[in-house]
Coordinates of C-alpha atoms and ligand atoms in Angstrom, one line a residue:
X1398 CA 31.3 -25.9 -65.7
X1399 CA 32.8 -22.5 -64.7
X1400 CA 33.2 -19.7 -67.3
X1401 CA 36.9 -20.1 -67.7
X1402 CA 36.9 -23.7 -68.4
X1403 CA 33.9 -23.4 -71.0
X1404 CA 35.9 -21.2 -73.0
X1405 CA 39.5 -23.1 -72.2
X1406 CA 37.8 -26.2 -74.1
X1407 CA 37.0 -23.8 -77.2
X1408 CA 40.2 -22.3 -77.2
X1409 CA 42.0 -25.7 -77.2
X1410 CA 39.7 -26.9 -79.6
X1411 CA 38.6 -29.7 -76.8
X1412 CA 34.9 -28.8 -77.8
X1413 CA 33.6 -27.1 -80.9
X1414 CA 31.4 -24.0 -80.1
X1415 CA 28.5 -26.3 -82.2
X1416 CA 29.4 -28.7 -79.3
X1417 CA 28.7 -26.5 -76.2
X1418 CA 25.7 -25.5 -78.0
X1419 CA 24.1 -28.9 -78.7
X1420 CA 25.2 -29.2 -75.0
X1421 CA 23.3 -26.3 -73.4
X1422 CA 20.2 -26.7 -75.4
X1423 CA 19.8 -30.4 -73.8
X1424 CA 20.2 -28.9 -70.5
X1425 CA 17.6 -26.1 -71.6
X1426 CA 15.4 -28.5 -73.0
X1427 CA 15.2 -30.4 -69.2
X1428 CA 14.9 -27.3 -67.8
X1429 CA 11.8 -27.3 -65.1
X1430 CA 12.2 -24.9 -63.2
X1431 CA 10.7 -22.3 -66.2
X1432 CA 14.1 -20.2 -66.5
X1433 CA 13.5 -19.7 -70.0
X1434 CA 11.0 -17.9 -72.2
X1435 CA 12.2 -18.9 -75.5
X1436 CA 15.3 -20.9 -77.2
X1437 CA 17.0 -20.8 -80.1
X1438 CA 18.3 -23.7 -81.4
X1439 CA 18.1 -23.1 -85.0
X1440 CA 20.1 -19.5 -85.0
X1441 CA 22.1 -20.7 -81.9
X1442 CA 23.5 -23.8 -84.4
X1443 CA 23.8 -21.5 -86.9
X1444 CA 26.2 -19.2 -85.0
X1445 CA 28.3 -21.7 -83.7
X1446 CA 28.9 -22.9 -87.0
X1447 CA 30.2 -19.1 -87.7
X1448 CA 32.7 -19.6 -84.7
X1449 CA 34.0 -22.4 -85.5
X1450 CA 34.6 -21.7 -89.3
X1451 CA 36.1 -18.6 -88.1
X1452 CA 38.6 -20.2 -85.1
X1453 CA 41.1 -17.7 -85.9
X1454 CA 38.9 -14.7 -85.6
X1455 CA 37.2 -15.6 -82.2
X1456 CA 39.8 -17.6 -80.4
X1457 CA 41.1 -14.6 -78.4
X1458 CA 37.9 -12.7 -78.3
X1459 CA 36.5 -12.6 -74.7
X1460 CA 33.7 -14.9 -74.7
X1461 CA 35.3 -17.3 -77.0
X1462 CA 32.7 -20.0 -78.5
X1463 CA 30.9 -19.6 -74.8
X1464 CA 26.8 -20.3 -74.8
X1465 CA 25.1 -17.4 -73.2
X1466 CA 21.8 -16.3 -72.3
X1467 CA 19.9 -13.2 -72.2
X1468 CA 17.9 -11.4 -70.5
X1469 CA 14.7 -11.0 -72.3
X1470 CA 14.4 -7.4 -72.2
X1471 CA 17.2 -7.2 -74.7
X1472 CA 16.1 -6.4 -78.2
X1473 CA 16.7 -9.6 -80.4
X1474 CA 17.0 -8.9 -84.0
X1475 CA 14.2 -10.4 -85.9
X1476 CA 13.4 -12.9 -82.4
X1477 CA 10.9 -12.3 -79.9
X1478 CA 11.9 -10.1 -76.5
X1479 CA 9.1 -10.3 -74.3
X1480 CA 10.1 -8.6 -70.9
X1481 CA 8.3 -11.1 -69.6
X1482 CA 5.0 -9.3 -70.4
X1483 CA 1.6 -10.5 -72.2
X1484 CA 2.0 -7.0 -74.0
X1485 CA 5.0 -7.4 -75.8
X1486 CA 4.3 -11.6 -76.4
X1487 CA 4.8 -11.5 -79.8
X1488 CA 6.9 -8.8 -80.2
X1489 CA 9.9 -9.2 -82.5
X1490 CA 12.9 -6.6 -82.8
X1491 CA 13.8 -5.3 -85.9
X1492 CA 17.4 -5.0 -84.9
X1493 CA 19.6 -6.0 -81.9
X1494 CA 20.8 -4.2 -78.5
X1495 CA 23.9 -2.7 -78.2
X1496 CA 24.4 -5.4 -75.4
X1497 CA 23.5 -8.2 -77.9
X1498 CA 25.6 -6.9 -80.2
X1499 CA 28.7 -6.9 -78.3
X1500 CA 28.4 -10.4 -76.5
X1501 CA 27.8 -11.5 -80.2
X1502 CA 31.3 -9.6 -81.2
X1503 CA 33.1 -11.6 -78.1
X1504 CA 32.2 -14.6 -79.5
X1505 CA 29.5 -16.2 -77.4
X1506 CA 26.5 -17.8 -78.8
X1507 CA 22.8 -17.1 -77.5
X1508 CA 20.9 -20.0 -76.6
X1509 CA 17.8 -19.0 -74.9
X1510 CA 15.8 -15.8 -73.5
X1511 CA 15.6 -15.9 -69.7
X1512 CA 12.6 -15.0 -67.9
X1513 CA 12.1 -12.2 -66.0
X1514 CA 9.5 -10.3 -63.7
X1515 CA 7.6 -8.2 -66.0
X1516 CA 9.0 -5.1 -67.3
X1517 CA 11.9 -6.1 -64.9
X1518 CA 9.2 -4.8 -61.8
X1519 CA 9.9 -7.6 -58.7
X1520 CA 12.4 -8.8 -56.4
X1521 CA 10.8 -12.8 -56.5
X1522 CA 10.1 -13.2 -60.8
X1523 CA 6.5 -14.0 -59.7
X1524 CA 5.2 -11.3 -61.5
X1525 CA 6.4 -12.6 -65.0
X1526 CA 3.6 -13.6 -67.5
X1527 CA 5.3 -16.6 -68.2
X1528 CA 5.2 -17.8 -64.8
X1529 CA 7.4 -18.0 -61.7
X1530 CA 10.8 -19.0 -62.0
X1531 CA 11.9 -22.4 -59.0
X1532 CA 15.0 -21.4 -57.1
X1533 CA 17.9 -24.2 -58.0
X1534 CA 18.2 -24.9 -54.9
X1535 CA 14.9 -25.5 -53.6
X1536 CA 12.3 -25.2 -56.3
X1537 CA 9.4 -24.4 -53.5
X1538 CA 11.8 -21.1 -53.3
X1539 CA 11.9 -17.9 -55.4
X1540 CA 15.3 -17.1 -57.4
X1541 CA 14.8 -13.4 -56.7
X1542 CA 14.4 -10.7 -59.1
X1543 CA 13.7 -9.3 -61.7
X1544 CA 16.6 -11.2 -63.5
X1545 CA 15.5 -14.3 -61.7
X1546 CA 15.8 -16.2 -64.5
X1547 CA 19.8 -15.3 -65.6
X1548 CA 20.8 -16.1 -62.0
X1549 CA 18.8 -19.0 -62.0
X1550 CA 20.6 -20.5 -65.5
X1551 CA 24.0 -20.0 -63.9
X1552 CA 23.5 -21.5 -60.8
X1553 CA 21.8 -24.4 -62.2
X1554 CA 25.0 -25.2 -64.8
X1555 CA 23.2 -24.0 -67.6
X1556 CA 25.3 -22.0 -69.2
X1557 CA 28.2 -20.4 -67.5
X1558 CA 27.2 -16.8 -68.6
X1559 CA 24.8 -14.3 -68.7
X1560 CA 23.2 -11.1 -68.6
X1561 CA 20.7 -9.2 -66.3
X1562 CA 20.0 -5.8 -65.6
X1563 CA 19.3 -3.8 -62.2
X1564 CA 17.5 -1.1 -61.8
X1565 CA 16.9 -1.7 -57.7
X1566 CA 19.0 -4.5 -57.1
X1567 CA 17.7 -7.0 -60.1
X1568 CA 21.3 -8.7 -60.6
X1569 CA 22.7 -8.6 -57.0
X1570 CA 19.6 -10.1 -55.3
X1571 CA 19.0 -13.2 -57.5
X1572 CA 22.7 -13.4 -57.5
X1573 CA 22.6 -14.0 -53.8
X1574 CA 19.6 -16.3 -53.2
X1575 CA 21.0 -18.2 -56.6
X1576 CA 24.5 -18.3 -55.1
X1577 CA 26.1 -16.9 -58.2
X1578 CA 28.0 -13.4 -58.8
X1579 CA 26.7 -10.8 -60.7
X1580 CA 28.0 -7.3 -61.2
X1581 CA 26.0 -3.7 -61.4
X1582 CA 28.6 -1.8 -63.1
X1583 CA 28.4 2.1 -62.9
X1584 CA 25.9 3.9 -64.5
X1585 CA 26.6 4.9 -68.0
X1586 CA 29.0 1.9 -68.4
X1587 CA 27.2 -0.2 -70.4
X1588 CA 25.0 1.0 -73.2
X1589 CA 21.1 0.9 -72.9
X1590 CA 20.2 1.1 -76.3
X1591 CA 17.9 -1.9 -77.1
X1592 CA 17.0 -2.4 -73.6
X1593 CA 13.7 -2.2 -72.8
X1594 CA 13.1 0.8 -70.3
X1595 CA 11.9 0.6 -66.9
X1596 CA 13.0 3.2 -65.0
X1597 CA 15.8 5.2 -67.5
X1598 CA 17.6 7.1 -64.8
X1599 CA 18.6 3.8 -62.7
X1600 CA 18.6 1.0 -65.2
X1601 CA 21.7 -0.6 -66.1
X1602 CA 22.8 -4.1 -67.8
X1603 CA 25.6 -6.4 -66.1
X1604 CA 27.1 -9.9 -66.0
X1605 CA 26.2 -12.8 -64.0
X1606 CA 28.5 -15.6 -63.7
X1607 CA 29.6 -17.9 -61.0
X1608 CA 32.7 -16.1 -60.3
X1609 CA 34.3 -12.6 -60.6
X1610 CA 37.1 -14.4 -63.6
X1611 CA 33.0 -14.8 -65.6
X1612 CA 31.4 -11.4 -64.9
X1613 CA 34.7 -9.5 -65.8
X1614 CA 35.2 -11.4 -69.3
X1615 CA 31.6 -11.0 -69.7
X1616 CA 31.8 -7.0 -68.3
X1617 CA 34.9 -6.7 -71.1
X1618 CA 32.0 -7.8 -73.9
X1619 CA 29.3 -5.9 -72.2
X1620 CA 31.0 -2.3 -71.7
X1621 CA 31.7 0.0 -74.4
X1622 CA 31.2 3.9 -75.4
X1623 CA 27.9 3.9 -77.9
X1624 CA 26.4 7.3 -79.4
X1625 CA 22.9 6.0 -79.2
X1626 CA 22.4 5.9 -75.9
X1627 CA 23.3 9.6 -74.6
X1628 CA 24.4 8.7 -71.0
X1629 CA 26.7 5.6 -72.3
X1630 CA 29.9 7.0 -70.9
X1631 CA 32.9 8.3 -72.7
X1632 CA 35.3 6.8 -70.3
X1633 CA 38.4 5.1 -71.6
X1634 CA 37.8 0.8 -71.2
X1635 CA 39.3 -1.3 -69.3
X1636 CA 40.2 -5.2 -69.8
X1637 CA 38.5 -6.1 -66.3
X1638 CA 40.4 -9.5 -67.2
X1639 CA 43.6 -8.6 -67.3
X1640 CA 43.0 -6.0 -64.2
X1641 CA 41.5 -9.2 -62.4
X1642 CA 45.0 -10.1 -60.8
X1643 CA 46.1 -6.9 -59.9
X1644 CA 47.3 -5.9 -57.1
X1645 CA 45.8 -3.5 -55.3
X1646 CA 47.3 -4.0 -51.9
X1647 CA 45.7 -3.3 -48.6
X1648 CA 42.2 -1.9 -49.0
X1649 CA 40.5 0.6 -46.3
X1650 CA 36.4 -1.0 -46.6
X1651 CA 33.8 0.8 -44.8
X1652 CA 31.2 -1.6 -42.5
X1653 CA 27.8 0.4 -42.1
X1654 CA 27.8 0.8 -38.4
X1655 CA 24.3 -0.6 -37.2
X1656 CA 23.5 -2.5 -39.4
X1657 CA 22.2 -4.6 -37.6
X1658 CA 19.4 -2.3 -36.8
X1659 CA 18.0 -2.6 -40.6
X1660 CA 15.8 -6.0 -40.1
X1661 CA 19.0 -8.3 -41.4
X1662 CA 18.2 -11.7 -40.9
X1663 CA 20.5 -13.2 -38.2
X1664 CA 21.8 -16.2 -40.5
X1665 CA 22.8 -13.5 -43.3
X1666 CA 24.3 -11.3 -40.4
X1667 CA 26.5 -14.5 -39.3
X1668 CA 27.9 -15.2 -42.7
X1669 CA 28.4 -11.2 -43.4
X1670 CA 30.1 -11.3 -40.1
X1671 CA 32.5 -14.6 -41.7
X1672 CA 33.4 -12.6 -44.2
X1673 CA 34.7 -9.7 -42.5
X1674 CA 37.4 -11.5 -41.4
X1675 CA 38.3 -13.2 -44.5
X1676 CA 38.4 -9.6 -45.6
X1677 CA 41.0 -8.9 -42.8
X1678 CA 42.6 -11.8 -43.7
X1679 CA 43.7 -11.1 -46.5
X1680 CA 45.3 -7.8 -45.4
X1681 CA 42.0 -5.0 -46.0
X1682 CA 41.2 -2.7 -43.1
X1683 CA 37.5 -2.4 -41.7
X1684 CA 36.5 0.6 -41.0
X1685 CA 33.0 1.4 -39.6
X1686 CA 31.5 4.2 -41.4
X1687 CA 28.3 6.2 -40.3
X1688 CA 25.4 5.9 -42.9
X1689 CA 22.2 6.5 -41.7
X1690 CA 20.5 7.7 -44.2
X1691 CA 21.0 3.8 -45.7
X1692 CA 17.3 2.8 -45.8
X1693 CA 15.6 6.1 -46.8
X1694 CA 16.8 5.5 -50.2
X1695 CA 14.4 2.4 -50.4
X1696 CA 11.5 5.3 -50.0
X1697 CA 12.6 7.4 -52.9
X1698 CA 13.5 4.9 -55.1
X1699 CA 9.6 3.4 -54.8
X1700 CA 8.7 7.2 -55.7
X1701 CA 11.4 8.0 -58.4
X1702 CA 11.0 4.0 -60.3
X1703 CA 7.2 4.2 -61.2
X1704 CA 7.3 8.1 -62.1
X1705 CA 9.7 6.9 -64.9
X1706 CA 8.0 3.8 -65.4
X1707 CA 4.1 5.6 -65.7
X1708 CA 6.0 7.7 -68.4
X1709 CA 8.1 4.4 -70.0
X1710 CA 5.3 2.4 -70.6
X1711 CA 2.9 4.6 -72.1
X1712 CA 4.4 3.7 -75.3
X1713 CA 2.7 0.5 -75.0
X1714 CA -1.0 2.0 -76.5
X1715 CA -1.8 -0.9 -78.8
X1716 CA -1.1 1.6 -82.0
X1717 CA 2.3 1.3 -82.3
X1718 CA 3.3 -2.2 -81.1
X1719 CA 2.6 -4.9 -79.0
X1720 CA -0.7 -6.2 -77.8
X1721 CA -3.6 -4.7 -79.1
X1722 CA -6.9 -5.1 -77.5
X1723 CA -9.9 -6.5 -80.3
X1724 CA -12.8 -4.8 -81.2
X1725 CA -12.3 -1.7 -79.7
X1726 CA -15.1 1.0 -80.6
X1727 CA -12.8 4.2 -80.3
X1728 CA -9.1 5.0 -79.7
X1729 CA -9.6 5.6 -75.8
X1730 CA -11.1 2.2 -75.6
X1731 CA -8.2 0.7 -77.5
X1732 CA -5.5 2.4 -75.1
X1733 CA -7.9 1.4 -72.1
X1734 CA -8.4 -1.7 -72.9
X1735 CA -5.4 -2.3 -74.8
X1736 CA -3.6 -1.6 -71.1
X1737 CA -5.8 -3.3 -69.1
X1738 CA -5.0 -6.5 -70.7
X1739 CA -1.9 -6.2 -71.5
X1740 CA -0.4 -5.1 -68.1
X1741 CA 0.2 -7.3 -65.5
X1742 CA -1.2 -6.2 -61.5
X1743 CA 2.4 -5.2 -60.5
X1744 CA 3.1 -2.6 -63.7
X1745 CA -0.4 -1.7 -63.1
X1746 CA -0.2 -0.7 -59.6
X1747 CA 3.3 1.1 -60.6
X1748 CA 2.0 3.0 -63.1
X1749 CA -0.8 4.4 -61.0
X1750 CA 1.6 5.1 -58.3
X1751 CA 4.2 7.2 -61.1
X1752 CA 1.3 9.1 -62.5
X1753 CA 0.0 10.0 -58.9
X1754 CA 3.4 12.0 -57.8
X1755 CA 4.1 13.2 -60.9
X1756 CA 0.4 15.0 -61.0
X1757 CA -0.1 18.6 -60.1
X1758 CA -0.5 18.9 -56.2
X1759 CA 1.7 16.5 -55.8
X1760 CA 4.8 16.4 -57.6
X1761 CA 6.0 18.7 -54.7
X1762 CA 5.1 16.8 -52.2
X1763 CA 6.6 13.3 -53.4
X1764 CA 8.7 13.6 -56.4
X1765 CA 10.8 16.2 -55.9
X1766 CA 11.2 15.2 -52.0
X1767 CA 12.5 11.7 -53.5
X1768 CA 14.9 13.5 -55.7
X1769 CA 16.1 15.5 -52.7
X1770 CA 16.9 12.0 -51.0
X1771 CA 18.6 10.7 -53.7
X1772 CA 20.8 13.9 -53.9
X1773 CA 21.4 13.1 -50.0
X1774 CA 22.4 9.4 -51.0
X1775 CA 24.8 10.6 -53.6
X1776 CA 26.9 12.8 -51.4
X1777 CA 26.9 10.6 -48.4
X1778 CA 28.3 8.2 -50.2
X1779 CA 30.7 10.4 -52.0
X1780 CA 31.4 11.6 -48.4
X1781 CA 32.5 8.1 -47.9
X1782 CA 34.6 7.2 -50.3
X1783 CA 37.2 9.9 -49.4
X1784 CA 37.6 7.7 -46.7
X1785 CA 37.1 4.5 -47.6
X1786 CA 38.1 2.4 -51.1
X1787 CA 34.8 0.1 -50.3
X1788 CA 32.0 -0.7 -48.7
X1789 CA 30.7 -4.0 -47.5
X1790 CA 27.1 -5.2 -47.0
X1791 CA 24.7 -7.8 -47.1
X1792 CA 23.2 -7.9 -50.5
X1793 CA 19.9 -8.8 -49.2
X1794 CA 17.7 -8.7 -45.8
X1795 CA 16.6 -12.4 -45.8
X1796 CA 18.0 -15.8 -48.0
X1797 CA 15.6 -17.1 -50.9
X1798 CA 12.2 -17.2 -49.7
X1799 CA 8.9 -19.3 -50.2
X1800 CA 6.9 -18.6 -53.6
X1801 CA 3.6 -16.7 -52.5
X1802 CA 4.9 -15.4 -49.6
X1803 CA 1.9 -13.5 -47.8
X1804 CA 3.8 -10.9 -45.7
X1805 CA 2.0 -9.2 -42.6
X1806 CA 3.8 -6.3 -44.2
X1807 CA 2.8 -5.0 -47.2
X1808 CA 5.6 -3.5 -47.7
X1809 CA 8.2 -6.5 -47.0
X1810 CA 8.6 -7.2 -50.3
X1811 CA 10.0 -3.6 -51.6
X1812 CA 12.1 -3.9 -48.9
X1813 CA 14.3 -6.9 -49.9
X1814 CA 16.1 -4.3 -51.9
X1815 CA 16.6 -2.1 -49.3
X1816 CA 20.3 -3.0 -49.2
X1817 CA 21.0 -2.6 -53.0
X1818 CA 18.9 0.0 -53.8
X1819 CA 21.4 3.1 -52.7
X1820 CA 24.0 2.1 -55.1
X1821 CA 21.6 2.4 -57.9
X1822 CA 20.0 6.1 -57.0
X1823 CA 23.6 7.3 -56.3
X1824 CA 25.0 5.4 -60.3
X1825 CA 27.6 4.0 -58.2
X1826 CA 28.5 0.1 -59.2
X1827 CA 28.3 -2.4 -57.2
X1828 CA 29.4 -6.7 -57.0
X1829 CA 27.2 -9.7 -54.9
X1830 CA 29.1 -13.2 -54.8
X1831 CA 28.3 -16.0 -52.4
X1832 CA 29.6 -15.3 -49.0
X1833 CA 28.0 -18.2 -46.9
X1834 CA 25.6 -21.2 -46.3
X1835 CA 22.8 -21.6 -44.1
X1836 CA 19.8 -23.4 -44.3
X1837 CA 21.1 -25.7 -47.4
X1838 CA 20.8 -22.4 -48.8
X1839 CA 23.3 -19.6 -50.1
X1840 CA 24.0 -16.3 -49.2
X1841 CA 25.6 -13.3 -50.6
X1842 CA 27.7 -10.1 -49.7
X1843 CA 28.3 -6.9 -51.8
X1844 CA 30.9 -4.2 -52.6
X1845 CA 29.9 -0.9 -53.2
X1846 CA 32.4 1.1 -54.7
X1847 CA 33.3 4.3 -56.3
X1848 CA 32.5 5.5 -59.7
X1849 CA 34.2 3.3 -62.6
X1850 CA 35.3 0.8 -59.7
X1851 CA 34.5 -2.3 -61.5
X1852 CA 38.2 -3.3 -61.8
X1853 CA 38.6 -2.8 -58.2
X1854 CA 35.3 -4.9 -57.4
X1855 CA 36.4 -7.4 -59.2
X1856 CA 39.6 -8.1 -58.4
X1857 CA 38.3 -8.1 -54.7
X1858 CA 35.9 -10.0 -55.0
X1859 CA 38.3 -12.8 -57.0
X1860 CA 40.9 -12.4 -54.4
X1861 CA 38.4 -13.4 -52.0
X1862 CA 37.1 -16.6 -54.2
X1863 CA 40.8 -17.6 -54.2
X1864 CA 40.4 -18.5 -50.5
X1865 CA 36.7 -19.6 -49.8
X1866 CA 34.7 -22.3 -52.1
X1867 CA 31.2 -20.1 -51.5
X1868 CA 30.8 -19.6 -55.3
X1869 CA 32.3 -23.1 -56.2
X1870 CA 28.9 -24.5 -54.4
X1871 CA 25.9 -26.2 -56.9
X1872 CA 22.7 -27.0 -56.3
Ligands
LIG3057 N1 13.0 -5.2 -57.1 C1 13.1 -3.9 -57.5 C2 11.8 -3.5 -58.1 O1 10.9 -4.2 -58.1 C3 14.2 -3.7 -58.5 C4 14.0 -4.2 -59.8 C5 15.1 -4.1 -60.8 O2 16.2 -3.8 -60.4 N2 14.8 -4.2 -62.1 O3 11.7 -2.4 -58.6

């Protein structure tokens, strides 16, 4: 069931939150395609009983009496939050994230803890402790990452919400090989406390849904000014619902010009192709907008990501919290060891990559270039946008793939966020929702747009699911 109905029931008092609950968790409990890491049926009854003794209170609230699930790098008061690492296993929160606490304000209920590639590193959720997560569509297929799991839930009629966060392209590209849409909203939007840190300077939470109408009720819960996280932005809200049907007339989007020349696959070029004309359509202009510098910003990212991430995780000693290594002689032994088993090969590997270009010699010669290219990014594209209101892209290079893929490339994998990743070094926010199907399989498209967009990515991107049945699609 689509968001809007979900909540339509509750608000009409067709279902009783306690309903939808009992209703999810079945669906949870036949799950097999290991989207969850934990559930919560006890708390998650216990809440809906809340909502439903307190109809007056939440029957207007945004995510009215709606089951949800997180992320499981969102701190859970007094329930574990994993980030799909060995290391934080049996880790519970002694208080809740600022993202919890909202959705939880809006009225939804959590049911479960999605997983997640761990500490939110991978574009495939292979590199999750707690196992791969299937594709809904073909469960010999990858969801994406790192928030394969959220996508996943949606697009298998789970629950009709819920939240991920992107650091590289963690809600956009499972969004498109799920066939769901999911929304990075602008840096600084949504707050960060609670959220367990990858890399601080990209990272940002945002809503997955099937349709623009569920990430901009969700977005409404999500966003909102908080003092403990120092970049959380200032900005007056909007009500992304409400702003849903305006009208922003006839829209001048930029089309990278040779694109083509990036390594697109040629089914994902056909359907991106599709839906430039549904964009002119419904009235927008294209414009083709030079933007070469597109794909260096995969290079600094893979420099800028595990120099936050080497200093992130050191936290994770084995002292403080988390896993802690047994019968250790000294304290160096108990970080070493404490680290070695804790860690997964992917964080490993990124750790040693952050501390290596962040070490004397060599912080010169590959951090500070990386920052120089991010700069770059950031003024191209604030070049562009005093042209153009949007731009339009592929979200990702190739459709869901096989599970162990062994690329002749190394480097094949990092580049599936080649697309997505520029929107993240520049802050800027950005929207994926189904655009085609090939290959019994979906694909997606994205909006880039200017800073504090998201009302304007939205309501594009619902305009456009007026007219095409993309996102209407299940498995
Ligand atoms: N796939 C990218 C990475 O592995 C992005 C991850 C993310 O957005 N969290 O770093």
């Amino acid at each position: 069931m689509n968001f809007k109905d979900q909540r339509e029931k509750f608000r009409s008092k067709a279902i009783s939150a306690k309903e939808a609950v009992k209703e999810a968790m079945q669906k949870i409990k036949n799950d097999n395609l290991n989207i969850f890491i934990n559930d919560f049926e006890t708390q998650a009854l216990k809440q809906a009983d809340y909502i439903d003794n307190n109809f007056e209170k939440f029957k207007n609230t945004p995510l009215s009496g709606v089951p949800i699930a997180h992320k499981d790098i969102f701190c859970t008061n007094g329930l574990k939050t994993t980030c799909g690492s060995k290391m934080l296993e049996n880790f519970v929160p002694p208080y809740d994230s600022t993202v919890i606490k909202n959705c939880n304000e809006a009225g939804s209920i959590m049911v479960a803890k999605t997983n997640m590639d761990e500490f939110a590193m991978g574009s495939s959720n292979e590199t999750s402790y707690f196992g791969a997560v299937s594709n809904p569509w073909n469960s010999d297929l990858v969801p994406g990452g790192s928030s394969g799991g959220a996508a996943a839930c949606v697009a298998a009629d789970i629950t009709s919400i819920s939240t991920g966060t992107d650091t590289g392209g963690s809600i956009r590209q499972p969004a498109a090989l799920c066939g769901v849409t999911g929304l990075k909203p602008t840096y600084g939007l949504v707050s960060r406390w609670g959220m367990i840190a990858f890399c601080s300077s990209m990272d940002q939470a945002g809503p997955f849904s099937r349709d623009a109408f569920g990430c901009a009720a969700l977005l409404d819960a999500m966003a909102s000014y908080d003092e403990k996280d120092s970049t959380c932005s200032k900005r007056i809200e909007k009500n992304f619902e409400s702003l849903l049907t305006e009208n922003f007339g006839s829209l001048k989007i930029g089309v990278i010009k040779n694109i083509d020349s990036l390594g697109i696959n040629t089914d994902v070029m056909q359907s991106y192709e599709t839906s430039k004309s549904v964009l002119t359509g419904l009235g927008h202009k294209l414009k083709e907008v030079d933007f070469s510098e597109l794909s260096s910003g995969i290079c600094s990212y893979y420099v800028i990501a595990p120099a936050e991430c080497s200093s992130n995780l050191s936290r994770f000693d084995g002292v403080k919290y988390g896993y802690r290594a047994s019968n250790q002689k000294d304290i160096s032994n108990l970080y070493m060891e404490t680290r070695s088993e804790g860690f997964g090969d992917e964080v490993k590997k990124r750790i040693l990559i952050g501390t290596h270009v962040l070490s004397a010699g060599f912080y010169d010669a590959y951090y500070l270039q990386a920052q120089k290219v991010r700069r770059m990014i950031k003024n191209k594209f604030e070049s562009i946008f005093k042209d153009v209101d949007l731009i339009f892209m592929p979200t990702t290079l190739d459709q869901a793939f096989e599970k162990n893929r062994k690329d002749s490339d190394p480097n094949r994998m990092y580049k599936e966020d080649l697309l997505t990743i520029p929107a993240n070094l520049a802050g800027l926010p950005a929207i994926s929702f189904p655009n085609g199907f090939k290959n019994s399989l979906p694909v997606g498209g994205q909006f880039v747009g200017n800073y504090f967009s998201e009302d304007l990515l939205l309501a594009t991107t619902h305009k456009i699911q007026e007219v095409t049945d993309w996102h209407k699609m299940t498995p």
